[in-house]
Short mmCIF file of C-alpha atoms in Angstrom, two decimals:
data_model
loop_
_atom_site.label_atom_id
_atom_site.label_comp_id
_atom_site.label_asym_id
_atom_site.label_seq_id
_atom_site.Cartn_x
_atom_site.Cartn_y
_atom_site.Cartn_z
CA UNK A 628 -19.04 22.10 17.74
CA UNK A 629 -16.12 19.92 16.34
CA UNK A 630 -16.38 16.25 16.19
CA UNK A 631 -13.11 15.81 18.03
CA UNK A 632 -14.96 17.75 20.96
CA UNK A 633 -18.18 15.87 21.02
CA UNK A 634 -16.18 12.91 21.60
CA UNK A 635 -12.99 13.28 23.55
CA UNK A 636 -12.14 10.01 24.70
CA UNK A 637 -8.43 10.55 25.01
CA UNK A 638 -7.94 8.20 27.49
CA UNK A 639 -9.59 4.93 25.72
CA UNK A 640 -6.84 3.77 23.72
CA UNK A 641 -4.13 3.70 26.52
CA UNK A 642 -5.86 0.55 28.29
CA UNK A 643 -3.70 -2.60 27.19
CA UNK A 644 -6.66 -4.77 26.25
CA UNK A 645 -7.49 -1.94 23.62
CA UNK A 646 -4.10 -2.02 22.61
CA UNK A 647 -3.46 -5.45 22.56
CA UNK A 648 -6.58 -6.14 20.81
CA UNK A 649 -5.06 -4.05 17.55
CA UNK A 650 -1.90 -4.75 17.68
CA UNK A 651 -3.25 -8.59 17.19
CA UNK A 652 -5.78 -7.46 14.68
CA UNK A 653 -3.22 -5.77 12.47
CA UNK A 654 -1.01 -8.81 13.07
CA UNK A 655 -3.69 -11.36 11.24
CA UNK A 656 -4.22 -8.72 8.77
CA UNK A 657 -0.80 -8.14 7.84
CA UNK A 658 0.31 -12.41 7.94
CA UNK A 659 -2.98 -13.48 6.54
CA UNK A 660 -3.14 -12.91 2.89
CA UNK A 661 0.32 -14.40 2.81
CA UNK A 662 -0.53 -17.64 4.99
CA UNK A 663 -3.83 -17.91 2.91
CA UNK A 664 -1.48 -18.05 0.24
CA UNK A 665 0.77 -20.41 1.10
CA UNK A 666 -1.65 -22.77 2.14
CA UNK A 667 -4.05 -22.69 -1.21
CA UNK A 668 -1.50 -22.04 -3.80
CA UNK A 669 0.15 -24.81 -4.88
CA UNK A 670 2.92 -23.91 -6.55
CA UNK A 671 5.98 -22.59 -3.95
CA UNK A 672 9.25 -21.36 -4.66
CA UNK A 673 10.69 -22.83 -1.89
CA UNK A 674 13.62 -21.39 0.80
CA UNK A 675 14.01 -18.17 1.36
CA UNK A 676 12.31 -17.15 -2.19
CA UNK A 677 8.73 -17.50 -0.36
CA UNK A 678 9.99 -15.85 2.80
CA UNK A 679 11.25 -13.03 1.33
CA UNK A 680 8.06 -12.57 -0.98
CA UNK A 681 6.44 -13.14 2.78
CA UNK A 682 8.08 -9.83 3.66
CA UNK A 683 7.02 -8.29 0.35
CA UNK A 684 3.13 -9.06 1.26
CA UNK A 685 3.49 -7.83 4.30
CA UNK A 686 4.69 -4.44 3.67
CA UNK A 687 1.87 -4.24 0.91
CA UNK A 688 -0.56 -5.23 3.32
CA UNK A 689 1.43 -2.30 5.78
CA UNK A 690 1.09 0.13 3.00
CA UNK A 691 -2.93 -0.61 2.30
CA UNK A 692 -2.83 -0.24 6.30
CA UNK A 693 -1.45 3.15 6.34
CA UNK A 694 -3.89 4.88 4.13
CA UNK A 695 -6.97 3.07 6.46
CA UNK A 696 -5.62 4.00 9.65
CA UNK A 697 -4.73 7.61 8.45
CA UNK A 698 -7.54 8.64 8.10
CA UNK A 699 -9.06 6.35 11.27
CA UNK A 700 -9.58 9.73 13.83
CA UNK A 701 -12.59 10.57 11.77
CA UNK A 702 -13.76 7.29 11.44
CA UNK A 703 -13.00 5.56 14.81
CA UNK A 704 -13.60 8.38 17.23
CA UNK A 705 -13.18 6.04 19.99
CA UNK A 706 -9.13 6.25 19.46
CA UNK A 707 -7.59 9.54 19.94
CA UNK A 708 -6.10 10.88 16.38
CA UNK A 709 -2.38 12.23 18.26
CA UNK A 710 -1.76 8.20 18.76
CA UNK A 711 -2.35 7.49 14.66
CA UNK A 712 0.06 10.18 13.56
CA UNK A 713 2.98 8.51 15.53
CA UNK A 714 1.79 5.22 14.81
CA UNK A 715 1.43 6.02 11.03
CA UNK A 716 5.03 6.80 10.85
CA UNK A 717 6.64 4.04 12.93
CA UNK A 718 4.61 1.53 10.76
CA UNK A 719 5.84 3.69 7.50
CA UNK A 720 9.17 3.36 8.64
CA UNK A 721 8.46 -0.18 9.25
CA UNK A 722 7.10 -0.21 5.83
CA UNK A 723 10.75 0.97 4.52
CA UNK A 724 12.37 -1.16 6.40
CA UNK A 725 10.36 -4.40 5.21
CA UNK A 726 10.53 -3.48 1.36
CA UNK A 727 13.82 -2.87 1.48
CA UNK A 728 14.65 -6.50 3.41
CA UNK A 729 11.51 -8.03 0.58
CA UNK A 730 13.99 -6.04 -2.48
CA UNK A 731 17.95 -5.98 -1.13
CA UNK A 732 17.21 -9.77 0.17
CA UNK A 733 16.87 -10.99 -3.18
CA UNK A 734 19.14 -8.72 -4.51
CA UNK A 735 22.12 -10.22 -1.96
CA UNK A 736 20.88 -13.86 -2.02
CA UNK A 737 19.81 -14.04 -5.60
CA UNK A 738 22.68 -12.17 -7.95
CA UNK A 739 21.05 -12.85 -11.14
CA UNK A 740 17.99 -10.25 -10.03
CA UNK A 741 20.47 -7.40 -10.59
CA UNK A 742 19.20 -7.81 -13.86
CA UNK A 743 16.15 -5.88 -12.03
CA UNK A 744 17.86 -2.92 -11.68
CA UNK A 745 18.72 -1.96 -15.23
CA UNK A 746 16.37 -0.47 -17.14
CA UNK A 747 15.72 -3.04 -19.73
CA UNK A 748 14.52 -4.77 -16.39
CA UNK A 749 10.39 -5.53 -16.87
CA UNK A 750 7.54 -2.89 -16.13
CA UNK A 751 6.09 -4.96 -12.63
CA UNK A 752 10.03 -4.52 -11.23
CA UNK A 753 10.66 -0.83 -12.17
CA UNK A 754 7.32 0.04 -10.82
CA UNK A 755 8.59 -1.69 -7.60
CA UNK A 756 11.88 0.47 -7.06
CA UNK A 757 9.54 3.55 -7.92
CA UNK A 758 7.55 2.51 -5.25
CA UNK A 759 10.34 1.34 -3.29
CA UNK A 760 11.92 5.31 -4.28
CA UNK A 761 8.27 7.04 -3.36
CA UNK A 762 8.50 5.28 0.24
CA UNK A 763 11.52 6.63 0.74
CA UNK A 764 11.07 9.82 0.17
CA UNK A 765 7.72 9.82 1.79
CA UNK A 766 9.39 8.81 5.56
CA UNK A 767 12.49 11.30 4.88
CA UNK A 768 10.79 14.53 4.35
CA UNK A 769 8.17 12.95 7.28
CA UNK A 770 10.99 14.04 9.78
CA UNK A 771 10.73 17.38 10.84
CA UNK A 772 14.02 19.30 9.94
CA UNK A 773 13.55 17.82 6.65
CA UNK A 774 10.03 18.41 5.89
CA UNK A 775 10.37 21.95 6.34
CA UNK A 776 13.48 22.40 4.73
CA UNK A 777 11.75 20.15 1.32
CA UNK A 778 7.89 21.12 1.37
CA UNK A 779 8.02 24.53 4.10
CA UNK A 780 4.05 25.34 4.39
CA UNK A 781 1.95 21.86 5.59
CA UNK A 782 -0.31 22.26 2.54
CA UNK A 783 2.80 21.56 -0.03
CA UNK A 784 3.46 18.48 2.82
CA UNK A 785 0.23 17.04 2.59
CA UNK A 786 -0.61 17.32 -1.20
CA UNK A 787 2.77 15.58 -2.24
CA UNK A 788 2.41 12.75 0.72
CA UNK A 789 -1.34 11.92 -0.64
CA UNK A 790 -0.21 12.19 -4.71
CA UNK A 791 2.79 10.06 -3.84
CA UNK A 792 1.34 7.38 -1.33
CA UNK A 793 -1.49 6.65 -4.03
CA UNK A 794 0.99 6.68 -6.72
CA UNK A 795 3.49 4.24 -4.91
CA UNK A 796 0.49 2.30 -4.18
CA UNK A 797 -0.74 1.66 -7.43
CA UNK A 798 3.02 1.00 -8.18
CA UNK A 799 3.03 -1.70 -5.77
CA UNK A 800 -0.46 -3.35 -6.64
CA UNK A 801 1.19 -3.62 -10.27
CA UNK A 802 4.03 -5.11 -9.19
CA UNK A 803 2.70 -8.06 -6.68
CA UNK A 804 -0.58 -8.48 -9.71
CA UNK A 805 1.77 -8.31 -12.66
CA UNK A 806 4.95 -10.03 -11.45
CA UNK A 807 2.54 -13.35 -11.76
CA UNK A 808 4.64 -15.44 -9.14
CA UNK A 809 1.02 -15.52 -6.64
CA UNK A 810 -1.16 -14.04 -8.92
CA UNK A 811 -1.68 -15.32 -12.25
CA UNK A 812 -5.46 -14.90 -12.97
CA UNK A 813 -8.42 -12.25 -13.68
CA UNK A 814 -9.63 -12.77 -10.59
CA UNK A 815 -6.72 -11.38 -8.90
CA UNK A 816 -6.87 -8.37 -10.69
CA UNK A 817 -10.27 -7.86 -9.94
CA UNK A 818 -9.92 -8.30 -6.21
CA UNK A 819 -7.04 -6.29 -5.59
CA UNK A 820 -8.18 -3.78 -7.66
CA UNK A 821 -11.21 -3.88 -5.65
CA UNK A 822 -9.30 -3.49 -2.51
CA UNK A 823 -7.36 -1.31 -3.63
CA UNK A 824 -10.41 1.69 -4.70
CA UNK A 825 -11.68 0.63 -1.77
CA UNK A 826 -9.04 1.81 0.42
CA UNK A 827 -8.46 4.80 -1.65
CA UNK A 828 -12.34 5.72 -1.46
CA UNK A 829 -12.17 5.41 1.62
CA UNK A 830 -9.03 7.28 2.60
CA UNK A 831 -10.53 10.57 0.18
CA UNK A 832 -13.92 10.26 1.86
CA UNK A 833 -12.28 10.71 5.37
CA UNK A 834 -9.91 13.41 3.90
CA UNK A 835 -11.85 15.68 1.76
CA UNK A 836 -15.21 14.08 2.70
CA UNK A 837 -15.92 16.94 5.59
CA UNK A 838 -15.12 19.65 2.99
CA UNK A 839 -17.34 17.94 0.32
CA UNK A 840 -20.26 16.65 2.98
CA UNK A 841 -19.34 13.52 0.41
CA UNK A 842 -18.42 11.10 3.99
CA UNK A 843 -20.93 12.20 5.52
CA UNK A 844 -23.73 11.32 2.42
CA UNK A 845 -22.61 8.61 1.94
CA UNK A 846 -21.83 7.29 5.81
CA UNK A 847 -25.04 9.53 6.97
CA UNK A 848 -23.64 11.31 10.06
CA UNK A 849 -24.54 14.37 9.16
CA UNK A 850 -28.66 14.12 9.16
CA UNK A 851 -29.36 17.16 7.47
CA UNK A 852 -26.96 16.36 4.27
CA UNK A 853 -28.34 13.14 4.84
CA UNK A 854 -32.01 13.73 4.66
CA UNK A 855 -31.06 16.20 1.70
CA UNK A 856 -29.34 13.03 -0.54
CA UNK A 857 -31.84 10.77 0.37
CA UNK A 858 -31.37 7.07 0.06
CA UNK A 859 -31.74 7.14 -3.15
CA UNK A 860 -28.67 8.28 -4.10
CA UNK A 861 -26.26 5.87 -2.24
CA UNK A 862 -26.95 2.88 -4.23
CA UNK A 863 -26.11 5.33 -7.38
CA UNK A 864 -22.70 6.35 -5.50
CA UNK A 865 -21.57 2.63 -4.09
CA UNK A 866 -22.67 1.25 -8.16
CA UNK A 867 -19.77 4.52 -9.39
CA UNK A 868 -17.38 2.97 -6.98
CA UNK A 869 -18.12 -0.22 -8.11
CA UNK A 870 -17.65 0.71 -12.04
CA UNK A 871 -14.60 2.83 -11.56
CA UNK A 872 -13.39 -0.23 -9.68
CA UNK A 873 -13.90 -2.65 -12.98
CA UNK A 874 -12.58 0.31 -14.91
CA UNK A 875 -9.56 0.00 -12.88
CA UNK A 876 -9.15 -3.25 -12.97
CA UNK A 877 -9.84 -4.05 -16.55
CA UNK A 878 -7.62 -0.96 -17.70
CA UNK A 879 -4.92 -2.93 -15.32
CA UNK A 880 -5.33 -5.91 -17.00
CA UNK A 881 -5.40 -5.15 -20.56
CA UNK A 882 -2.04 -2.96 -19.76
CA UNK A 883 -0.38 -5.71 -18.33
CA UNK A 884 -1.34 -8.08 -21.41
CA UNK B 535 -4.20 31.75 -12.63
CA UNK B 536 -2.22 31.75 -15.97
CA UNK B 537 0.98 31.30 -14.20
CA UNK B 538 -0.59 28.10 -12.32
CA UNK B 539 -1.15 26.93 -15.58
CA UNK B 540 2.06 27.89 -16.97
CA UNK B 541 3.85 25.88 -14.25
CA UNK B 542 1.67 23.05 -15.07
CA UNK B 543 2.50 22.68 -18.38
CA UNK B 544 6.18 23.71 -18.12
CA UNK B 545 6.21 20.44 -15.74
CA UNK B 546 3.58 17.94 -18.37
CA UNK B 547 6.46 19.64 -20.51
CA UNK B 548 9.42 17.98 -18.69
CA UNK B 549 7.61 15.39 -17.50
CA UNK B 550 7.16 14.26 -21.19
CA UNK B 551 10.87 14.81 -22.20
CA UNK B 552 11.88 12.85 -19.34
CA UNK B 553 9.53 10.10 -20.50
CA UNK B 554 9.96 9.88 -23.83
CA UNK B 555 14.40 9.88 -22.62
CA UNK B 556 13.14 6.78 -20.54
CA UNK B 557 11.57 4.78 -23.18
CA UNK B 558 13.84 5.22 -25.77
CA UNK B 559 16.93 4.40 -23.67
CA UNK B 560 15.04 1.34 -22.52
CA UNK B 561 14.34 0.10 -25.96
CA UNK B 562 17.93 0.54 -26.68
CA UNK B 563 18.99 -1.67 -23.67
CA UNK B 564 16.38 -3.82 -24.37
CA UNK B 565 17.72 -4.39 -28.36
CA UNK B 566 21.83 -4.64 -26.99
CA UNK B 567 21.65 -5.93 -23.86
CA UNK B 568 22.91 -9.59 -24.29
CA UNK B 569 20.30 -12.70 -23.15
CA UNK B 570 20.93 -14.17 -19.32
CA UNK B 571 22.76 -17.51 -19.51
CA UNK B 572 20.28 -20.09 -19.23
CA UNK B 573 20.74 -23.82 -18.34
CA UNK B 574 18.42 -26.15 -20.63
CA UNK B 575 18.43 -30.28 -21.09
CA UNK B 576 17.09 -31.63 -23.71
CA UNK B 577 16.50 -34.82 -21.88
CA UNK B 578 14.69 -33.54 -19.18
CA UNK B 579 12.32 -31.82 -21.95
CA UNK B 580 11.55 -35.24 -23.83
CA UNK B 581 7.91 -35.46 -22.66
CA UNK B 582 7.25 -32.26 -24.26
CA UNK B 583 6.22 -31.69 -28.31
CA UNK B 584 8.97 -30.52 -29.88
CA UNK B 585 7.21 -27.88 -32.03
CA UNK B 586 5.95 -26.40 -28.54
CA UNK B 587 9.27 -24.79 -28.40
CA UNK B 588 10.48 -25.32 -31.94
CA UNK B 589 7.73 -23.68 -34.02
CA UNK B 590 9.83 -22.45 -36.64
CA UNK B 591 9.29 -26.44 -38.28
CA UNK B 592 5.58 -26.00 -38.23
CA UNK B 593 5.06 -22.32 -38.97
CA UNK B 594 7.59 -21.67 -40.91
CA UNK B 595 8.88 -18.73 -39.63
CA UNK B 596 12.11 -18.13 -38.46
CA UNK B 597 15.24 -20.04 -38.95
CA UNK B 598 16.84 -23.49 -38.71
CA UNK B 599 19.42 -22.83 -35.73
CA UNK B 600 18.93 -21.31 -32.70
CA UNK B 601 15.75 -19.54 -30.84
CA UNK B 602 17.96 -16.65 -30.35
CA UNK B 603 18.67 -15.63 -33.89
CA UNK B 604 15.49 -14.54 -34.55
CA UNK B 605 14.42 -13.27 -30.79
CA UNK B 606 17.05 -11.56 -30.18
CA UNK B 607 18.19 -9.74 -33.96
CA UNK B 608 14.47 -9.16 -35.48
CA UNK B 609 13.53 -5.68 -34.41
CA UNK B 610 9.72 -6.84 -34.50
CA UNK B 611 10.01 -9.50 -31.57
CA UNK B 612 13.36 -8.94 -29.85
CA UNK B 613 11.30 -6.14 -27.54
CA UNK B 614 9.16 -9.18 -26.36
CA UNK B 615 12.29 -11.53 -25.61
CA UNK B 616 11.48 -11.62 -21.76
CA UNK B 617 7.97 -12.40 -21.75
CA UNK B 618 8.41 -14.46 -24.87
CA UNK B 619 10.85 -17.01 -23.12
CA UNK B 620 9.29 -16.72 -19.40
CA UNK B 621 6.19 -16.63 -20.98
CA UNK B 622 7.22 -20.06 -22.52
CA UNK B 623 9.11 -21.63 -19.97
CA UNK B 624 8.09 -20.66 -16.70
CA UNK B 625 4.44 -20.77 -17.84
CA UNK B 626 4.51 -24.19 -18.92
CA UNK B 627 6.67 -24.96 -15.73
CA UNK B 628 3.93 -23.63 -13.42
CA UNK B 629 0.35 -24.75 -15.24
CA UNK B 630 2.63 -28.50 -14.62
CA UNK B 631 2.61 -27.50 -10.90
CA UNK B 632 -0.90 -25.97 -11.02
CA UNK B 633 -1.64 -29.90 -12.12
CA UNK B 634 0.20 -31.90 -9.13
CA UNK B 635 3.16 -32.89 -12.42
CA UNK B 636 6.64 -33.28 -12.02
CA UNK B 637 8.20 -29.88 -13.30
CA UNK B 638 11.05 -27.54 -13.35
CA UNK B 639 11.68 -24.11 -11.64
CA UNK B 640 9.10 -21.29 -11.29
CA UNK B 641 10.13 -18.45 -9.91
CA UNK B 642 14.06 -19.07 -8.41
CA UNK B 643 16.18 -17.14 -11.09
CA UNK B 644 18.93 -18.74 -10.52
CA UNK B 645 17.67 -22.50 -10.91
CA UNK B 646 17.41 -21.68 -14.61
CA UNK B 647 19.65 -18.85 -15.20
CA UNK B 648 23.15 -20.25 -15.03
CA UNK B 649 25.66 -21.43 -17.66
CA UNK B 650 24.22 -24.12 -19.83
CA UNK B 651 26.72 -25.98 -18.83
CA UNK B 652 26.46 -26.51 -15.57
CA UNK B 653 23.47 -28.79 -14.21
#
């Protein structure tokens, strides 16, 4: 029996509370980390330089989003998968959309920043048009006509949308860490980096996870790969996600300085 | 099998080649391209050391005129020009902000780069 049919519950996240209730969750998520911002950093840009890099936050905060919620129909059963994959590409397209108003709107309203575009331009701003380049490709060959004309069989689909989503990203997490403007200290490092293999675990746990029995070790759903790990173990997997997480981080860091 | 890993290596193979064509045409821009205008008073600057921007009298390296001489026509420090000069201005601009001081720009391009002649 299939997890999807132990638990069909198609009809749960129709209701409007339900629906209302996320929508205003992924609100605060997405404005949060920027208004936190603004209100504990003290050094602003001022005009339309913070709202733009408002924008940026948002759509990395929409990107993070995307790889949590992807993989949400394993991990939420509550809310019916079907609803995630059109939601996952009106918020990527709403991802485009926002990066592009975060990069054009400086480009338009600040001329000297099409410095940015050469290639003498610094490592945190290329990474950002690759990342900017990556998104775009990723919600073109998302379209139907076009993703079987570009990729044809699903697997080809789904292999290039995971290697380029992580790689765009880590391309973003370098550009909002190393451009410095909100971030100028270790600690920032650390934490996104932090957030970021945390949202990455997570996403290949709930992807390859049921092929590895890896999800359900670690989350313990499955009682008889459970009882075979033990409890043990777990502490020895979260302390590997931890290291590779300083890894990560410190590599980051040191790269950047 | 070995033409999976034919494929693969044919593409580390361009990958590379396209890489290594990045870099080096990068450098090259770096080295020619000519440095953004930038507006800078003295007198607004008179609270600062002079040898915080001026090392060249304390060190000894470098010339007498001009930052640019040196950061932008020595092959062993014009790669670092960007982060040499941000790393110098807008630093010092923003640790004065992190402290509640009076300071210039931190991140609007255009408040510092524009013709040193106009205020």
């Amino acid at each position: 029996m299939t997890y999807k049919n132990k638990k069909p519950e198609a009809a749960k996240h129709k209701t409007l509370s339900l629906l209302l209730f996320f929508l205003g969750s992924l609100c605060v998520y997405l404005l949060m980390p920027y208004l936190s911002l603004l209100f504990f950093e003290p050094v602003l840009a001022g005009s339309y330089w913070d709202l733009l890099n408002g924008v940026g936050f948002v759509a990395f905060g929409l990107c993070i989003y995307l790889f949590i919620e992807r993989a949400r129909p394993r991990s939420w059963p509550k809310l019916k998968g079907d609803l995630f994959y059109w939601w996952h590409r009106l918020l990527a397209f709403a991802l485009l959309l926002l990066s592009s108003i975060h990069g054009f709107g400086f480009l338009i309203l600040e001329p000297v920043t099409w410095e940015y575009l050469s290639l003498r331009s610094p490592w945190y701003m290329l990474c950002a048009w690759l990342a900017w380049l990556f998104f775009v490709y990723l919600c073109l060959a998302s379209i139907r006509p076009l993703k079987q004309r570009l990729h044809g069989g699903f697997l080809s689909f789904r292999f290039s949308h995971a290697l380029l989503s992580i790689l765009a990203l880590v391309a973003c997490l370098y550009h909002v860490v190393a451009a410095g403007f909100y971030f100028d200290r270790y600690a920032a490092w650390a934490l996104f980096s932090l957030l970021l293999v945390l949202v990455v675990s997570y996403y290949a746990l709930n992807r390859l996870g049921p092929k590895l029995s890896f999800s359900k070790i670690l989350f313990g759903r499955d009682s008889k790969a459970h009882s075979q790990v033990g409890t043990s173990v777990k502490p020895i997997l979260f302390i590997g996600l931890v290291l590779l997480c300083v890894l990560f981080s410190g590599g980051l860091y040191v790269a950047a300085n | 099998m070995w033409r999976q890993i034919s494929w693969a290596a044919g593409l580390l193979l361009i990958f590379a080649a396209l890489g290594s064509a990045f870099l080096s045409a990068r450098e090259e821009s770096l080295r020619e391209a000519p440095l953004l205008d930038v507006y800078f008073a003295h007198k607004d600057h008179n609270k600062v050391g002079c040898a915080n921007c001026h090392h060249n009298y304390v060190d000894g390296t470098g010339r007498q005129y001009g930052c640019y001489q040196c950061h932008k026509e020595d092959e062993t420090v014009n790669l670092l020009v960007e982060e040499q000069f941000h790393g110098l201005c807008r630093d010092c601009h923003r640790d004065l902000k992190h402290a509640g001081k009076e300071s210039g720009p931190v991140r609007q391009c255009g408040a510092c780069h524009k013709p040193d002649t106009q205020p």
